[in-house]
Protein backbone atom coordinates (compact mmCIF):
# COMPACT_ATOMS: atom_id res chain seq x y z
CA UNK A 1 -3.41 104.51 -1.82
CA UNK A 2 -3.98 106.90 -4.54
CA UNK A 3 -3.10 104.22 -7.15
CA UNK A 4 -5.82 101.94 -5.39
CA UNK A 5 -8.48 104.85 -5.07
CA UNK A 6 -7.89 105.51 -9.08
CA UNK A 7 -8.35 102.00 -10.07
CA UNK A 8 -11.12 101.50 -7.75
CA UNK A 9 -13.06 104.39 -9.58
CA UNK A 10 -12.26 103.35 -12.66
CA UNK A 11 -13.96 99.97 -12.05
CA UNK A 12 -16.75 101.67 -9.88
CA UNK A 13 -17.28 104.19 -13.43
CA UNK A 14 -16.88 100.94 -15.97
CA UNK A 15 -19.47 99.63 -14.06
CA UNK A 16 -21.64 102.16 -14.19
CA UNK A 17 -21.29 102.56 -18.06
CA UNK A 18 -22.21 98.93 -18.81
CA UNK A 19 -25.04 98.72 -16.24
CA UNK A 20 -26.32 102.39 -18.09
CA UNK A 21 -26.14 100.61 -21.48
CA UNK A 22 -27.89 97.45 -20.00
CA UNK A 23 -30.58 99.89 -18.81
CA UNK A 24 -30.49 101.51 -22.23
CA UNK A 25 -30.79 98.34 -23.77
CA UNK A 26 -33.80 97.32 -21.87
CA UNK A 27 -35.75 100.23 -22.15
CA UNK A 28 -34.94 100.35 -25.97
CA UNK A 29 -36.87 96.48 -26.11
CA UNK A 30 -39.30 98.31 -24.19
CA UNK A 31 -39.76 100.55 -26.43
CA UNK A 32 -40.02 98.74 -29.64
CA UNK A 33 -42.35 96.45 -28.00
CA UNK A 34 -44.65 98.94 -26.88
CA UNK A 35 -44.58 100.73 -30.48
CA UNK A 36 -45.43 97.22 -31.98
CA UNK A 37 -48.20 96.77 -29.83
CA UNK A 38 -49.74 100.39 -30.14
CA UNK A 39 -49.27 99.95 -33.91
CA UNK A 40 -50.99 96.68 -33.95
CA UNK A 41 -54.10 98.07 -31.40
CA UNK A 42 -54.29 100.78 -33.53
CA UNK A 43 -54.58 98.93 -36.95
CA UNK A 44 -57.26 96.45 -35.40
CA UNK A 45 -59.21 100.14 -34.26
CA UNK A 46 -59.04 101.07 -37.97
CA UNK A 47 -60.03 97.84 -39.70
CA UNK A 48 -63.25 96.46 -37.16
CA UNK A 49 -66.13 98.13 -37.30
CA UNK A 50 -68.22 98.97 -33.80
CA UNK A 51 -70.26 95.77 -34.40
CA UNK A 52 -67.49 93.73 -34.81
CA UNK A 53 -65.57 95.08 -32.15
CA UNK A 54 -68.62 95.15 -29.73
CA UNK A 55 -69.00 91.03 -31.07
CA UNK A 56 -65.27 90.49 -29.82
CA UNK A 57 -65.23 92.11 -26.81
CA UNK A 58 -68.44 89.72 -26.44
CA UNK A 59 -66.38 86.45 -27.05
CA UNK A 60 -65.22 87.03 -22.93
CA UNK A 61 -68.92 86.68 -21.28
CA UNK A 62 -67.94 82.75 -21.40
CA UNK A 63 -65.75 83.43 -18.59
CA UNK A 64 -67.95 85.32 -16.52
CA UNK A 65 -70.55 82.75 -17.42
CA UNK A 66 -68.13 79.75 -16.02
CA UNK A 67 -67.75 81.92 -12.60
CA UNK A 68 -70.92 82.62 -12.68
CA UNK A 69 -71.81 78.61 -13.41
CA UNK A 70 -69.17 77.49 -10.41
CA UNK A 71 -71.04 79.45 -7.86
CA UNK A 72 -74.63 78.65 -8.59
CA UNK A 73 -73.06 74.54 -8.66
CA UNK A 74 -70.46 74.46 -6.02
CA UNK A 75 -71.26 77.55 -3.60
CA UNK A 76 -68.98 78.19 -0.98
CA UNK A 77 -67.57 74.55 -0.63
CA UNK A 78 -64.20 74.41 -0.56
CA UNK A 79 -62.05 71.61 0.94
CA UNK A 80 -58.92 72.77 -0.38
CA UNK A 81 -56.89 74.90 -2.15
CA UNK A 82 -57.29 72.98 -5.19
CA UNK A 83 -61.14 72.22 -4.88
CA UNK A 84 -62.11 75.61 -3.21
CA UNK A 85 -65.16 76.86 -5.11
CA UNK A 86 -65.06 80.59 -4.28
CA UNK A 87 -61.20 80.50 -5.39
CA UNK A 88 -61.82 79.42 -8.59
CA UNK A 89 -64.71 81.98 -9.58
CA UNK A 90 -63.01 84.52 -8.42
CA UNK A 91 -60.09 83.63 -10.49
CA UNK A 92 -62.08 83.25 -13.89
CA UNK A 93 -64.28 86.31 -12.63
CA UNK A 94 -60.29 87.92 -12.80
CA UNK A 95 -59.51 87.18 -16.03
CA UNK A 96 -62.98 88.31 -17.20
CA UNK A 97 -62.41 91.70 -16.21
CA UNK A 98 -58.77 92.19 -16.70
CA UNK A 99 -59.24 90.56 -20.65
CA UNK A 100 -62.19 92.40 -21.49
CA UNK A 101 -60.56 96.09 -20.25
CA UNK A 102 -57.47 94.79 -22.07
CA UNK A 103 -58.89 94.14 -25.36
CA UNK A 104 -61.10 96.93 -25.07
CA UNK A 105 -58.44 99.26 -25.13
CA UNK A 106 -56.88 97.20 -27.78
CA UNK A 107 -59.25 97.81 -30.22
CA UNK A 108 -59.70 101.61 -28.89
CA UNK A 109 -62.99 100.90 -28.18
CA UNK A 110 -65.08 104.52 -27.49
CA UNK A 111 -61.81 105.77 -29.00
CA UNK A 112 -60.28 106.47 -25.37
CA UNK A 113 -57.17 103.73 -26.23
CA UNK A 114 -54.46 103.64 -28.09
CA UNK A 115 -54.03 106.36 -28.85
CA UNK A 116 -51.00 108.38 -30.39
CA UNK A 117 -49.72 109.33 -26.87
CA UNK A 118 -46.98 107.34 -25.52
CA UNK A 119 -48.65 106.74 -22.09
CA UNK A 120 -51.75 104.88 -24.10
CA UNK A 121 -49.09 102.95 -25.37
CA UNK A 122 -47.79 101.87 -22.34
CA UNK A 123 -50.99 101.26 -20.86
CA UNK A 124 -52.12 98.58 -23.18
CA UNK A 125 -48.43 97.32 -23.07
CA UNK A 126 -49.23 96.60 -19.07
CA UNK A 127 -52.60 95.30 -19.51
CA UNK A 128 -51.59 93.00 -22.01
CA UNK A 129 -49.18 91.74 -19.32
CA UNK A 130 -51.86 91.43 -16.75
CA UNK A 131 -53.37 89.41 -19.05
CA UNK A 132 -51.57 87.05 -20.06
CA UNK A 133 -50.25 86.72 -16.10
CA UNK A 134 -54.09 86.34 -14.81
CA UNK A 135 -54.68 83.09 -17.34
CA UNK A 136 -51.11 81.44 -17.17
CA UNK A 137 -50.96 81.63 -13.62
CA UNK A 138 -54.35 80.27 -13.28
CA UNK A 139 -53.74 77.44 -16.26
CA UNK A 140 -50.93 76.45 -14.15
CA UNK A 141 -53.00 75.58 -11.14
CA UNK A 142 -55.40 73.74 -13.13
CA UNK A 143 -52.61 71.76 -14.73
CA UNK A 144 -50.89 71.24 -11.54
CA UNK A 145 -54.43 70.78 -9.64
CA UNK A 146 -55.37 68.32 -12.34
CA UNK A 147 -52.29 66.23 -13.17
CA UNK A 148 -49.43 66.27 -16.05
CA UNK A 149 -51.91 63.33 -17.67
CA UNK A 150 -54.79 66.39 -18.34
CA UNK A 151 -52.00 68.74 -19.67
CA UNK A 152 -52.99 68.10 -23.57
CA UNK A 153 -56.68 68.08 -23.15
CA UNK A 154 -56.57 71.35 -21.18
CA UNK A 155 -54.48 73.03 -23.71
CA UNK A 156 -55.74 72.11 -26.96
CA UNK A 157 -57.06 75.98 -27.18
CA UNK A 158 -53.70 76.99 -27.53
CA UNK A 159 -53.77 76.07 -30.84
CA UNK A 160 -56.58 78.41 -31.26
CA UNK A 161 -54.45 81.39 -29.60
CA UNK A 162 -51.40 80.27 -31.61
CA UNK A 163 -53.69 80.71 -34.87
CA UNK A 164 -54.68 83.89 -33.83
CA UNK A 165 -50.67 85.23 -33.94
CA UNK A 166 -50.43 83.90 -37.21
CA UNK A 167 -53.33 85.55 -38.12
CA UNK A 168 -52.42 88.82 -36.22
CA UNK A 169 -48.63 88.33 -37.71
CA UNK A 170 -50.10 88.20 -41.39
CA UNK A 171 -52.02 91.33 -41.01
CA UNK A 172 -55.41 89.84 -40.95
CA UNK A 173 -56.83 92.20 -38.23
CA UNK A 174 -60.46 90.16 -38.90
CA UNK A 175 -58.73 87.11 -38.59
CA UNK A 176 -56.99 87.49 -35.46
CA UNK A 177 -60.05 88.82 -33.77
CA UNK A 178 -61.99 85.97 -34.90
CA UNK A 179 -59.67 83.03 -34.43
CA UNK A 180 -58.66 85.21 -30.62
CA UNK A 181 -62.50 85.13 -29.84
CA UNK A 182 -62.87 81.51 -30.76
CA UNK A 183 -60.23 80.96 -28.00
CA UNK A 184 -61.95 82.62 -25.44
CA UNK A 185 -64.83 80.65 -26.17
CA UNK A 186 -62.99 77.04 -25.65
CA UNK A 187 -60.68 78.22 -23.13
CA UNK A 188 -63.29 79.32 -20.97
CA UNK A 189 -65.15 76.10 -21.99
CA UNK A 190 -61.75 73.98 -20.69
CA UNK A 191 -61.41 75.96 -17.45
CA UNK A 192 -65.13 75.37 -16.64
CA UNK A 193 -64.82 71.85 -16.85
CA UNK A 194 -61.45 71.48 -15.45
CA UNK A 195 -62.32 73.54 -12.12
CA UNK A 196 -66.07 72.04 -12.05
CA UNK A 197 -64.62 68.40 -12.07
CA UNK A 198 -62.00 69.76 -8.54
CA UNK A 199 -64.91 71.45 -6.74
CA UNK A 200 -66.82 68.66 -7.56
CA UNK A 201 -64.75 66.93 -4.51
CA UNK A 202 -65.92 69.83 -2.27
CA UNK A 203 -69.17 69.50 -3.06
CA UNK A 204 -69.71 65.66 -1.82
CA UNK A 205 -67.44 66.75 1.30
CA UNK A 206 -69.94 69.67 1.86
CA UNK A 207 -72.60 68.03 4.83
C-alpha cells in the first residue's frame, strides 16, 4: 500500500511538473507575442503622423457604409439564415466597430494605447483577436452561404492583407497602413456584394 501510495504521487507530482512547464510554455508564446505586437503598435504610433493615422482609421467607414447600404436596400427581410438582412448588417456593423477600436489603439491614437504598461499590451493583443475572429467567422458564412465556386472571387483581398504583412514584416510602418487600408476598402467592397446578392432572395420573398 505504501509502495502504491509513493508511486502514485510520484506520477500525480510528474504530472504536475510537465503540465506547469506546458503552462510556462504557453504563457512564454504569450508573452513574446504580445511584446511583438506592442512593439509593432508602438512603432506605427511613432512613424504616422495624426493625419495619416486619422486617414487609416478612415479606410473602415466602407464597412459601416455596406451595413448601412444593406438596410436602406433589403430592410428587415430575411428568409433565412443565409439571406437575413438584419443579420448581415449587424455583422459588418460588428466588424466596423471592433476594427476601428482595434486599430485605433494600434496606432495609439489620442496616445491612450499602447502604451509601455503590460496591460496596454495585452489589450491590443485581445482586440486584435476579436478582430480577426469578427471577419473570419463572418467570411466563412459568406463562403459557405455563397458556395466553394465564389471562394476565389471573395478572397482576392487577401492578397491585399497578405501585402500588408510583408509590408508590416519589412518595417514599412507607411506601407502596411496603406496596403492594410486598401484592404478594408475591397473587403468591405466584396462583403457588400456578396451579402447584397443573398438578401437579394429575401427581398423578392418579402410581399
Amino acid at each position: 500500500s505504501r509502495q502504491f501510495s509513493a508511486e502514485s504521487a510520484a506520477r500525480f507530482s510528474s504530472g504536475a511538473m510537465s503540465w506547469r512547464c506546458r503552462d510556462g510554455q504557453a504563457l512564454s508564446v504569450v508573452r513574446q507575442r504580445t511584446a511583438r505586437h506592442k512593439e509593432f503598435c508602438e512603432a506605427m504610433g511613432r512613424t504616422l503622423t495624426d493625419a495619416e493615422k486619422a486617414l487609416f482609421l478612415a479606410t473602415n467607414a466602407p464597412y459601416l457604409a455596406a451595413a448601412a447600404a444593406l438596410i436602406m436596400r433589403a430592410g428587415t427581410a430575411c428568409s433565412g439564415a443565409c439571406s437575413c438582412a438584419p443579420l448581415h448588417s449587424f455583422w459588418v456593423a460588428v466588424i466596423t466597430v471592433v476594427s476601428t477600436v482595434y486599430h485605433a489603439a494600434q496606432v495609439r491614437w489620442g496616445g491612450c494605447c499602447c502604451q509601455r504598461r503590460p496591460v496596454a499590451g495585452k489589450w491590443t493583443t485581445k482586440l486584435v483577436l476579436c478582430d480577426v475572429v469578427c471577419a473570419a467567422s463572418y467570411a466563412m458564412l459568406l463562403a459557405f452561404c455563397s458556395g466553394l465556386s465564389s471562394v476565389p472571387w471573395l478572397a482576392w483581398p487577401l492578397l491585399l492583407f497578405g501585402a500588408s504583412i510583408v509590408a508590416r514584416s519589412l518595417g514599412s510602418m507607411r506601407g502596411h497602413a496603406l496596403l492594410h487600408g486598401l484592404w478594408h476598402v475591397a473587403s468591405a467592397y466584396v462583403l457588400f456584394q456578396a451579402s447584397g446578392a443573398l438578401t437579394s432572395a429575401s427581398i423578392l420573398a418579402t410581399p
